CSV table of C-alpha atoms in Angstrom, one decimal:
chain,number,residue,atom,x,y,z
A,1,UNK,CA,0.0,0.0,0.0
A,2,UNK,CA,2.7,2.5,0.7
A,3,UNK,CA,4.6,1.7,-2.4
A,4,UNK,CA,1.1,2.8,-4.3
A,5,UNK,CA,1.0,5.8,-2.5
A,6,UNK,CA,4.5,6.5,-3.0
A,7,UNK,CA,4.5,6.0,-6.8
A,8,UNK,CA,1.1,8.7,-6.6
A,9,UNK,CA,2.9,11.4,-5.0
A,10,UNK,CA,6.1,10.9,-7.2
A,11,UNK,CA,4.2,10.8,-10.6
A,12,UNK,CA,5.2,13.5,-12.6
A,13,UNK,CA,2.0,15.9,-13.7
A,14,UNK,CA,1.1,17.2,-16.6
A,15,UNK,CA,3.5,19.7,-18.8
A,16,UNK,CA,2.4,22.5,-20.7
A,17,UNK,CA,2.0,21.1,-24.3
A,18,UNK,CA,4.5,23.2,-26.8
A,19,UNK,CA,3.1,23.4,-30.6
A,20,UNK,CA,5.0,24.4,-33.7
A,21,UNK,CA,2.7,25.5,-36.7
A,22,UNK,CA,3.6,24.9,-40.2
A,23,UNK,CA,0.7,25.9,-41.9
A,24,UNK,CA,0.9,29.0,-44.1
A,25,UNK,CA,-0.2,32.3,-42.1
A,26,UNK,CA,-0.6,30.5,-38.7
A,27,UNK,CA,1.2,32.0,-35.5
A,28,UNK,CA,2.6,29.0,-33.0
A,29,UNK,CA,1.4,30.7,-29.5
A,30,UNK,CA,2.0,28.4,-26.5
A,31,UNK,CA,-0.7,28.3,-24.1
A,32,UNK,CA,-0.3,31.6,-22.0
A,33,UNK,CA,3.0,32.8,-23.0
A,34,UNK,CA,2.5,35.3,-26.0
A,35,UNK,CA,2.9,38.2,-24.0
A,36,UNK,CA,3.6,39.6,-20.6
A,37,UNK,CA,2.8,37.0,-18.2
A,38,UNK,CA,1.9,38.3,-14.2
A,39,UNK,CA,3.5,35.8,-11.4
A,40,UNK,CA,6.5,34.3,-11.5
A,41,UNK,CA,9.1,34.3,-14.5
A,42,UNK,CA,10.5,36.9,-16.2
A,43,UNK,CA,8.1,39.6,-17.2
A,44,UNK,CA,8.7,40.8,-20.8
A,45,UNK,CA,7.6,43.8,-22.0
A,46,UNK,CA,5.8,44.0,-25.7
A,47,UNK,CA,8.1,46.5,-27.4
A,48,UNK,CA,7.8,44.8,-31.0
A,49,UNK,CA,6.6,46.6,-33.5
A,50,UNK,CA,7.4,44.6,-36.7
A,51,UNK,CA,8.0,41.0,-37.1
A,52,UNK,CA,11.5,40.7,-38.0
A,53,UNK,CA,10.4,39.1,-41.6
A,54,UNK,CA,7.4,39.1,-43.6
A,55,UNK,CA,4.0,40.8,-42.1
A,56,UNK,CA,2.6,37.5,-40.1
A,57,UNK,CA,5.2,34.5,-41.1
A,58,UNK,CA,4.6,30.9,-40.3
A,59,UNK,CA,6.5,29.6,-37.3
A,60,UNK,CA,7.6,26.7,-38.2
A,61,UNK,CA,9.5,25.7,-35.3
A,62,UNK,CA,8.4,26.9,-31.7
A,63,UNK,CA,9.8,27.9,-28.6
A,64,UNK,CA,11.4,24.9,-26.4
A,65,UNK,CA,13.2,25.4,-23.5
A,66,UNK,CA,15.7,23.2,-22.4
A,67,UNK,CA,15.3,21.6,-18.8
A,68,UNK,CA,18.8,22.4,-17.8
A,69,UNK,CA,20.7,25.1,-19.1
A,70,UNK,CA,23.0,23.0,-21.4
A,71,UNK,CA,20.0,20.3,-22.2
A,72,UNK,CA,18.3,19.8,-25.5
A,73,UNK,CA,15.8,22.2,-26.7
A,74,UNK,CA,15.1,25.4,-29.2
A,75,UNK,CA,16.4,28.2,-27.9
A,76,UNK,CA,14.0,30.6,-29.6
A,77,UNK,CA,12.0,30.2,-32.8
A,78,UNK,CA,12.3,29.6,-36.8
A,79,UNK,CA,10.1,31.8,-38.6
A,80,UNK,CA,9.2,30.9,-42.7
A,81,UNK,CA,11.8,33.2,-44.9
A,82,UNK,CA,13.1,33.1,-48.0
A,83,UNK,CA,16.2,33.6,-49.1
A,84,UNK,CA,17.5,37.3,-49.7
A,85,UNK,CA,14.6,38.3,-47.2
A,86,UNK,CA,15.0,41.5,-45.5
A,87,UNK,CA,15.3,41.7,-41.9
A,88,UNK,CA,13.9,44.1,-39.5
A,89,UNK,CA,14.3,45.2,-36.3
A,90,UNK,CA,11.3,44.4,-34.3
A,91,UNK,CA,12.0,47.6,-32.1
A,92,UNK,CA,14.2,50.3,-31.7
A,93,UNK,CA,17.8,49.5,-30.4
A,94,UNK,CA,21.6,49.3,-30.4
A,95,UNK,CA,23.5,46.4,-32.2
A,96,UNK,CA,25.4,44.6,-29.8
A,97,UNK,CA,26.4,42.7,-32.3
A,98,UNK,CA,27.2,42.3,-35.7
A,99,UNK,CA,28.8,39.4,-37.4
A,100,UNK,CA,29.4,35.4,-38.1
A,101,UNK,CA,29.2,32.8,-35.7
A,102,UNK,CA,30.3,28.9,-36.6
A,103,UNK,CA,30.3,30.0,-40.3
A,104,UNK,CA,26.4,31.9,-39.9
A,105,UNK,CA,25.9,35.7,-39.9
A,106,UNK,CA,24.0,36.7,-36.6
A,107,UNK,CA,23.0,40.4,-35.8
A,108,UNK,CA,22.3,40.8,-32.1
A,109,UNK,CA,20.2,43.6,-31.0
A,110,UNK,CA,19.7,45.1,-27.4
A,111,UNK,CA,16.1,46.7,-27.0
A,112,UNK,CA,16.2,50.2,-26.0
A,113,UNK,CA,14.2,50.7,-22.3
A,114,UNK,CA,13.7,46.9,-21.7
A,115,UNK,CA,15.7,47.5,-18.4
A,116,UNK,CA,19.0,46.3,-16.8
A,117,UNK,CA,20.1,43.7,-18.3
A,118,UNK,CA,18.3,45.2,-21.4
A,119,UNK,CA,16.4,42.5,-23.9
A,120,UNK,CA,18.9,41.2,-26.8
A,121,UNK,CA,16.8,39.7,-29.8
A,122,UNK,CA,19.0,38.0,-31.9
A,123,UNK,CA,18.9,36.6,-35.9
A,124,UNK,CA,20.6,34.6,-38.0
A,125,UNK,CA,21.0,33.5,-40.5
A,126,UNK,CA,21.8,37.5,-41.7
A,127,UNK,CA,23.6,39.2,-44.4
A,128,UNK,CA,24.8,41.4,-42.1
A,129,UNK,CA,24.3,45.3,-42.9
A,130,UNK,CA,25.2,46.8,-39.6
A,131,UNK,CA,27.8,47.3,-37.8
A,132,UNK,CA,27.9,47.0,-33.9
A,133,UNK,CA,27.1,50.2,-32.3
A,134,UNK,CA,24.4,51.5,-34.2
A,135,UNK,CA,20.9,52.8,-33.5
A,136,UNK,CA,18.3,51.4,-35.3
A,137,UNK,CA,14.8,51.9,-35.1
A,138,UNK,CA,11.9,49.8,-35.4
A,139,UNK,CA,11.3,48.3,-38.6
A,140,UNK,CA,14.9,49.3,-40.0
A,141,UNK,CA,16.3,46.5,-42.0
A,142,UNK,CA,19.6,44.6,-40.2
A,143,UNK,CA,20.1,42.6,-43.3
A,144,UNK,CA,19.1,39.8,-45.3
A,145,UNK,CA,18.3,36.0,-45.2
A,146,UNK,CA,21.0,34.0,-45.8
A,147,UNK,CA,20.4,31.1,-48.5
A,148,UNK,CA,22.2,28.7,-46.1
A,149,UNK,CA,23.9,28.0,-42.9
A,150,UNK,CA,20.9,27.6,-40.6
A,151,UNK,CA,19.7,24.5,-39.0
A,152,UNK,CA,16.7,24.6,-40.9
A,153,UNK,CA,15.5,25.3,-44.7
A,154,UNK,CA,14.2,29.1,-46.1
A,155,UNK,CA,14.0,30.0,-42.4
A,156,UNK,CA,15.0,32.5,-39.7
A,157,UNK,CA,16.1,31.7,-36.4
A,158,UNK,CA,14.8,34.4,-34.1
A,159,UNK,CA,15.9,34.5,-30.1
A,160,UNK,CA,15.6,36.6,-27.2
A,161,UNK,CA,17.9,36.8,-24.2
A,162,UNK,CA,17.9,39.1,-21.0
A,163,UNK,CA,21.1,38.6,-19.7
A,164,UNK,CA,22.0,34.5,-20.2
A,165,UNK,CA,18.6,33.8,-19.9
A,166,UNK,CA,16.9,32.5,-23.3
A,167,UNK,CA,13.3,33.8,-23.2
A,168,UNK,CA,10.3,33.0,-25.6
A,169,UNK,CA,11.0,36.0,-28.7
A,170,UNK,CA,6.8,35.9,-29.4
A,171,UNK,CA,6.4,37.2,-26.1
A,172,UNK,CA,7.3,40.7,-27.4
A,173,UNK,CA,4.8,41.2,-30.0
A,174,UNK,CA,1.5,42.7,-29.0
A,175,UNK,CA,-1.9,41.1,-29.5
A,176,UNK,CA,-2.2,42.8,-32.4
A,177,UNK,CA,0.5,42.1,-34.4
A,178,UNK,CA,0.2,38.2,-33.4
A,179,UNK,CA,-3.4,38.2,-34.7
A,180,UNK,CA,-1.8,39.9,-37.7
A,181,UNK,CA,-2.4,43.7,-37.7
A,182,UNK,CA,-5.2,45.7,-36.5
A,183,UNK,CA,-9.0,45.2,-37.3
A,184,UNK,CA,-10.3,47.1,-40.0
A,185,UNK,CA,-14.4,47.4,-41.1
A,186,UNK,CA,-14.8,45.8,-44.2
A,187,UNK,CA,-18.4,45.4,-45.8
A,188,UNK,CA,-20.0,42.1,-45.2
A,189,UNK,CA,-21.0,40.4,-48.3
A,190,UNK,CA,-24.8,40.4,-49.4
A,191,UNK,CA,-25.4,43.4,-47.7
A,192,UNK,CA,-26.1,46.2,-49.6
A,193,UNK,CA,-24.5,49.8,-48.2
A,194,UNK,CA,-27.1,52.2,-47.4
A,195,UNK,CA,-27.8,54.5,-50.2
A,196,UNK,CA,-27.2,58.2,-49.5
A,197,UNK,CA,-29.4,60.4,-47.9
A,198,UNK,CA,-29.9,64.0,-49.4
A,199,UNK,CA,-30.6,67.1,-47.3
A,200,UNK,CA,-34.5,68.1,-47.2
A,201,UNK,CA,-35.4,71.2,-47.8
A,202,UNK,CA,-38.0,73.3,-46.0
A,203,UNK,CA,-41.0,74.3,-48.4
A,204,UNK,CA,-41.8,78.1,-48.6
A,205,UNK,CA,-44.3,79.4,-46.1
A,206,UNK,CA,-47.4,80.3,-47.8
């Protein structure tokens, strides 16, 4: 009886389930964890104000931290790119830096007002087209896709660090940019707009 109870109290629970989504336009969003979350952890702020390629791109690898800091995992996430894309800042900054790592250009930026240790996004693989030091601002393109040298095909591996912490990068965007830009009105099919309506008049007194 006490090795049953034993075995109940030592059963691991559940984990949080992580998702990566392939499918063209889809956004990979981990249960809770696609923007500033309260408690504990590491609260990041939403600063982003671009994605660092295309306007929505499919992730198709998502975030995966490692159990241990030198266990397996993906240390941030692989957005759809082709090759010769341009790459963005996702918000203002100061490259940190700007060069190639184990044969693969990497640009490292470090947010402006994200605090002390600031947020560092990084990307790669880059044509580089900075140089470490300068101010960028959100939107401004750090270079180009690279046609190889990334662990995975037409992609780019985005990360974000604050200090030696890896943190999940999709936390920075804002609702609105993860839903893929901000509503808009549009007319409803079927229904007819109302037809205009003219100013009356006031007959003449008699």
């Amino acid at each position: 009886m006490w090795v049953i109870v034993l075995l109940a109290v030592l059963a691991p629970g559940p984990t949080p389930a992580v998702s990566a989504v392939s499918a063209p336009g889809a956004v990979a969003v981990v249960a809770a964890d696609a923007g500033p979350v309260p408690g504990p952890g590491p609260v990041v702020p939403t600063v982003a104000r671009h994605w660092p390629v295309g306007g929505r791109p499919p992730v198709l690898r998502g975030w995966e931290p490692p159990a241990t800091p030198y266990g397996p995992g993906h240390r941030g996430v692989d957005l759809a790119a082709a090759d010769g894309a341009p790459v963005r800042a996702v918000a203002a900054g100061r490259v940190s830096f700007a060069g190639r790592v184990a044969g693969r250009g990497v640009v490292s930026l470090e947010l402006t007002g994200t605090g002390d240790p600031p947020l560092r996004t990084t990307y790669e693989p880059v044509e580089v087209a900075v140089r470490k030091g300068d101010e960028v601002a959100a939107g401004e393109v750090l270079g180009t896709v690279e046609p190889t040298g990334s662990h995975c095909a037409a992609c780019l591996h985005w990360g974000l660090l604050r200090g030696d912490v890896y943190l999940n990068p999709l936390r920075v965007l804002p609702p609105w940019l993860l839903a893929g830009g901000p509503s808009r009105l549009l007319p409803v099919l079927g229904v007819p707009l109302p037809a205009p309506t003219r100013a009356r008049t006031a007959s003449p007194a008699p």
